[in-house]
PDB file of C-alpha atoms in Angstrom:
ATOM      1  CA  ALA Q   1      -1.412 100.580-102.946  1.00  0.00           C
ATOM      2  CA  ILE Q   2      -1.204  98.884 -99.560  1.00  0.00           C
ATOM      3  CA  CYS Q   3       2.398  99.353 -99.105  1.00  0.00           C
ATOM      4  CA  ASP Q   4       2.204 103.096-100.307  1.00  0.00           C
ATOM      5  CA  ARG Q   5      -0.646 103.660 -97.601  1.00  0.00           C
ATOM      6  CA  LEU Q   6       1.622 101.938 -94.994  1.00  0.00           C
ATOM      7  CA  VAL Q   7       4.689 104.126 -95.759  1.00  0.00           C
ATOM      8  CA  ARG Q   8       2.567 107.357 -95.961  1.00  0.00           C
ATOM      9  CA  HIS Q   9       1.160 106.441 -92.481  1.00  0.00           C
ATOM     10  CA  ILE Q  10       4.698 106.021 -91.214  1.00  0.00           C
ATOM     11  CA  GLU Q  11       5.621 109.384 -92.845  1.00  0.00           C
ATOM     12  CA  LEU Q  12       2.535 111.219 -91.330  1.00  0.00           C
ATOM     13  CA  ARG Q  13       3.313 109.918 -87.814  1.00  0.00           C
ATOM     14  CA  CYS Q  14       6.866 111.073 -88.061  1.00  0.00           C
ATOM     15  CA  ARG Q  15       5.894 114.530 -89.389  1.00  0.00           C
ATOM     16  CA  GLU Q  16       3.251 114.711 -86.678  1.00  0.00           C
ATOM     17  CA  SER Q  17       6.122 114.161 -84.140  1.00  0.00           C
ATOM     18  CA  ILE Q  18       8.013 117.385 -85.019  1.00  0.00           C
ATOM     19  CA  VAL Q  19       5.434 119.896 -85.292  1.00  0.00           C
ATOM     20  CA  ARG Q  20       6.089 121.497 -81.951  1.00  0.00           C
ATOM     21  CA  ASP Q  21       8.402 124.490 -81.823  1.00  0.00           C
ATOM     22  CA  GLU Q  22      11.552 123.075 -80.238  1.00  0.00           C
ATOM     23  CA  THR Q  23      15.104 122.612 -80.834  1.00  0.00           C
ATOM     24  CA  SER Q  24      16.375 120.684 -83.816  1.00  0.00           C
ATOM     25  CA  THR Q  25      18.046 118.172 -81.548  1.00  0.00           C
ATOM     26  CA  ASP Q  26      14.549 117.563 -79.969  1.00  0.00           C
ATOM     27  CA  ARG Q  27      13.007 117.132 -83.319  1.00  0.00           C
ATOM     28  CA  ILE Q  28      15.507 114.825 -84.696  1.00  0.00           C
ATOM     29  CA  LYS Q  29      15.054 112.666 -81.565  1.00  0.00           C
ATOM     30  CA  ARG Q  30      11.202 112.678 -81.802  1.00  0.00           C
ATOM     31  CA  PHE Q  31      11.210 112.002 -85.728  1.00  0.00           C
ATOM     32  CA  ILE Q  32      13.578 109.049 -85.401  1.00  0.00           C
ATOM     33  CA  LEU Q  33      12.109 107.507 -82.411  1.00  0.00           C
ATOM     34  CA  GLU Q  34       8.701 107.734 -83.902  1.00  0.00           C
ATOM     35  CA  TYR Q  35       9.921 106.296 -87.229  1.00  0.00           C
ATOM     36  CA  HIS Q  36      11.404 103.349 -85.052  1.00  0.00           C
ATOM     37  CA  LYS Q  37       8.257 102.866 -83.038  1.00  0.00           C
ATOM     38  CA  THR Q  38       5.809 103.297 -85.927  1.00  0.00           C
ATOM     39  CA  ILE Q  39       7.649 100.391 -87.791  1.00  0.00           C
ATOM     40  CA  MET Q  40       7.755  98.328 -84.682  1.00  0.00           C
ATOM     41  CA  VAL Q  41       3.875  98.577 -84.253  1.00  0.00           C
ATOM     42  CA  ASN Q  42       2.704  98.615 -87.736  1.00  0.00           C
ATOM     43  CA  ILE Q  43       5.152  96.336 -89.676  1.00  0.00           C
ATOM     44  CA  ILE Q  44       6.972  93.817 -87.181  1.00  0.00           C
ATOM     45  CA  LYS Q  45       3.880  92.917 -85.217  1.00  0.00           C
ATOM     46  CA  GLU Q  46       1.640  92.516 -88.361  1.00  0.00           C
ATOM     47  CA  LYS Q  47       3.152  89.467 -90.172  1.00  0.00           C
ATOM     48  CA  ARG Q  48       1.387  90.072 -93.377  1.00  0.00           C
ATOM     49  CA  LEU Q  49       2.597  93.743 -93.663  1.00  0.00           C
ATOM     50  CA  TYR Q  50       6.005  92.558 -92.765  1.00  0.00           C
ATOM     51  CA  ASP Q  51       6.141  90.038 -95.508  1.00  0.00           C
ATOM     52  CA  MET Q  52       4.908  92.594 -98.130  1.00  0.00           C
ATOM     53  CA  VAL Q  53       7.523  95.194 -96.967  1.00  0.00           C
ATOM     54  CA  SER Q  54      10.150  92.766 -97.094  1.00  0.00           C
ATOM     55  CA  VAL Q  55       9.417  91.744-100.574  1.00  0.00           C
ATOM     56  CA  ALA Q  56       9.089  95.382-101.661  1.00  0.00           C
ATOM     57  CA  MET Q  57      12.504  96.203-100.081  1.00  0.00           C
ATOM     58  CA  ASP Q  58      14.144  92.999-101.467  1.00  0.00           C
ATOM     59  CA  GLU Q  59      12.535  93.860-105.140  1.00  0.00           C
ATOM     60  CA  HIS Q  60      13.457  97.657-104.836  1.00  0.00           C
ATOM     61  CA  TRP Q  61       9.873  98.660-105.388  1.00  0.00           C
ATOM     62  CA  PRO Q  62       9.721 102.305-106.196  1.00  0.00           C
ATOM     63  CA  VAL Q  63       7.415 103.071-103.484  1.00  0.00           C
ATOM     64  CA  ILE Q  64      10.064 102.037-100.958  1.00  0.00           C
ATOM     65  CA  GLN Q  65      12.844 104.153-102.616  1.00  0.00           C
ATOM     66  CA  GLU Q  66      10.325 106.956-102.619  1.00  0.00           C
ATOM     67  CA  HIS Q  67       9.618 106.655 -98.927  1.00  0.00           C
ATOM     68  CA  SER Q  68      13.249 106.551 -98.162  1.00  0.00           C
ATOM     69  CA  GLU Q  69      13.794 109.785-100.076  1.00  0.00           C
ATOM     70  CA  ARG Q  70      10.929 111.381 -98.313  1.00  0.00           C
ATOM     71  CA  MET Q  71      12.132 110.521 -94.984  1.00  0.00           C
ATOM     72  CA  MET Q  72      15.562 111.738 -95.720  1.00  0.00           C
ATOM     73  CA  ASP Q  73      14.152 115.035 -97.204  1.00  0.00           C
ATOM     74  CA  SER Q  74      12.320 115.471 -93.681  1.00  0.00           C
ATOM     75  CA  LEU Q  75      15.460 114.705 -91.889  1.00  0.00           C
ATOM     76  CA  ARG Q  76      17.541 117.016 -94.042  1.00  0.00           C
ATOM     77  CA  ILE Q  77      15.181 119.901 -93.326  1.00  0.00           C
ATOM     78  CA  ILE Q  78      15.567 119.492 -89.597  1.00  0.00           C
ATOM     79  CA  ILE Q  79      19.329 119.239 -90.023  1.00  0.00           C
ATOM     80  CA  GLU Q  80      19.473 122.437 -92.183  1.00  0.00           C
ATOM     81  CA  ARG Q  81      17.298 124.289 -89.845  1.00  0.00           C
ATOM     82  CA  GLY Q  82      19.727 123.335 -86.826  1.00  0.00           C
ATOM     83  CA  ILE Q  83      22.622 124.597 -88.924  1.00  0.00           C
ATOM     84  CA  SER Q  84      20.845 127.809 -89.894  1.00  0.00           C
ATOM     85  CA  LEU Q  85      20.142 128.461 -86.184  1.00  0.00           C
ATOM     86  CA  GLY Q  86      23.697 127.682 -85.074  1.00  0.00           C
ATOM     87  CA  GLU Q  87      22.508 124.752 -83.068  1.00  0.00           C
ATOM     88  CA  PHE Q  88      24.469 122.285 -85.341  1.00  0.00           C
ATOM     89  CA  ARG Q  89      27.915 122.686 -86.717  1.00  0.00           C
ATOM     90  CA  ASN Q  90      27.977 124.086 -90.292  1.00  0.00           C
ATOM     91  CA  ASN Q  91      28.215 120.749 -92.280  1.00  0.00           C
ATOM     92  CA  ASN Q  92      27.010 119.737 -95.601  1.00  0.00           C
ATOM     93  CA  ALA Q  93      23.385 118.929 -94.763  1.00  0.00           C
ATOM     94  CA  VAL Q  94      22.916 116.511 -97.544  1.00  0.00           C
ATOM     95  CA  GLU Q  95      25.718 114.303 -96.692  1.00  0.00           C
ATOM     96  CA  THR Q  96      24.923 114.607 -92.995  1.00  0.00           C
ATOM     97  CA  THR Q  97      21.594 113.404 -93.428  1.00  0.00           C
ATOM     98  CA  LYS Q  98      22.757 110.469 -95.436  1.00  0.00           C
ATOM     99  CA  THR Q  99      25.219 109.494 -92.686  1.00  0.00           C
ATOM    100  CA  VAL Q 100      22.495 109.996 -90.094  1.00  0.00           C
ATOM    101  CA  TYR Q 101      20.057 107.890 -92.163  1.00  0.00           C
ATOM    102  CA  GLN Q 102      22.579 104.994 -92.713  1.00  0.00           C
ATOM    103  CA  ALA Q 103      23.509 105.011 -88.965  1.00  0.00           C
ATOM    104  CA  ILE Q 104      19.881 104.546 -87.967  1.00  0.00           C
ATOM    105  CA  ALA Q 105      19.276 101.820 -90.447  1.00  0.00           C
ATOM    106  CA  TYR Q 106      19.374  99.200 -87.879  1.00  0.00           C
ATOM    107  CA  PHE Q 107      16.475 100.538 -86.107  1.00  0.00           C
ATOM    108  CA  ILE Q 108      14.231 101.371 -88.996  1.00  0.00           C
ATOM    109  CA  TYR Q 109      14.681  98.513 -91.515  1.00  0.00           C
ATOM    110  CA  PRO Q 110      11.915  95.872 -90.712  1.00  0.00           C
ATOM    111  CA  SER Q 111      14.414  92.775 -91.407  1.00  0.00           C
ATOM    112  CA  LEU Q 112      17.186  94.162 -89.182  1.00  0.00           C
ATOM    113  CA  ILE Q 113      14.527  95.012 -86.508  1.00  0.00           C
ATOM    114  CA  GLU Q 114      13.081  91.538 -86.647  1.00  0.00           C
ATOM    115  CA  HIS Q 115      16.496  89.995 -86.297  1.00  0.00           C
ATOM    116  CA  ALA Q 116      17.428  92.136 -83.250  1.00  0.00           C
ATOM    117  CA  VAL Q 117      14.075  91.437 -81.548  1.00  0.00           C
ATOM    118  CA  ASN Q 118      14.467  87.717 -82.028  1.00  0.00           C
ATOM    119  CA  ASP Q 119      18.164  87.756 -81.024  1.00  0.00           C
ATOM    120  CA  ALA Q 120      17.138  89.656 -77.710  1.00  0.00           C
ATOM    121  CA  LYS Q 121      14.456  87.234 -77.150  1.00  0.00           C
ATOM    122  CA  ASN Q 122      16.756  84.048 -77.779  1.00  0.00           C
ATOM    123  CA  ASN Q 123      19.544  85.619 -75.437  1.00  0.00           C
ATOM    124  CA  GLU Q 124      16.953  86.879 -72.853  1.00  0.00           C
ATOM    125  CA  GLN Q 125      18.286  90.424 -73.113  1.00  0.00           C
ATOM    126  CA  ALA Q 126      16.611  92.955 -70.899  1.00  0.00           C
ATOM    127  CA  HIS Q 127      17.397  96.181 -72.790  1.00  0.00           C
ATOM    128  CA  SER Q 128      15.322  97.497 -75.470  1.00  0.00           C
ATOM    129  CA  MET Q 129      15.903  98.371 -79.045  1.00  0.00           C
ATOM    130  CA  GLU Q 130      14.481 101.796 -78.117  1.00  0.00           C
ATOM    131  CA  GLU Q 131      17.117 102.212 -75.336  1.00  0.00           C
ATOM    132  CA  ASP Q 132      19.827 101.345 -77.792  1.00  0.00           C
ATOM    133  CA  LEU Q 133      18.474 103.904 -80.287  1.00  0.00           C
ATOM    134  CA  LYS Q 134      18.310 106.661 -77.741  1.00  0.00           C
ATOM    135  CA  GLN Q 135      22.162 105.935 -77.010  1.00  0.00           C
ATOM    136  CA  LEU Q 136      22.933 106.094 -80.675  1.00  0.00           C
ATOM    137  CA  LEU Q 137      20.933 109.383 -81.038  1.00  0.00           C
ATOM    138  CA  ASP Q 138      22.986 110.823 -78.214  1.00  0.00           C
ATOM    139  CA  LEU Q 139      26.163 110.055 -79.921  1.00  0.00           C
ATOM    140  CA  ILE Q 140      25.040 111.420 -83.344  1.00  0.00           C
ATOM    141  CA  LEU Q 141      23.595 114.582 -81.873  1.00  0.00           C
ATOM    142  CA  ASN Q 142      26.632 115.238 -79.822  1.00  0.00           C
ATOM    143  CA  GLY Q 143      28.648 115.149 -83.084  1.00  0.00           C
ATOM    144  CA  LEU Q 144      26.138 117.445 -84.808  1.00  0.00           C
ATOM    145  CA  ARG Q 145      26.110 120.127 -82.092  1.00  0.00           C
ATOM    146  CA  SER Q 146      28.080 123.309 -82.832  1.00  0.00           C
ATOM    147  CA  GLY Q 147      29.430 123.455 -79.230  1.00  0.00           C
ATOM    148  CA  VAL Q 148      28.086 127.049 -78.775  1.00  0.00           C
TER     149      VAL Q 148
END
């Protein structure tokens, strides 16, 4: 129940980030950046929550699978909207969504984030994961755009 509340909170924050009537490009950026930020704040910085989510992911709890499916559905809807408006190339929205979701895994999976944060601290790196994510999003969105 605690894990379900946590993932629902993440989903709510992400949905709230896209309510403005802007381009699909802007919506994807805000949605994914909010996803990353919310995980950083609510999971990585809270050791007990991190431990619970790590176990849930390792043991493939249904709540985590359902969360991933809902997040991918939200992302798919944004991509479909972008395709229908001619903002994005006419691709298979389901396959494109899976590809985008897999590409951002490093920035949304708690254990991967934790490793990246620890590596950055150990190597005294000045750049942030958020900056790296923004660069990845630029690359992804350039690939999605229709060129019109």
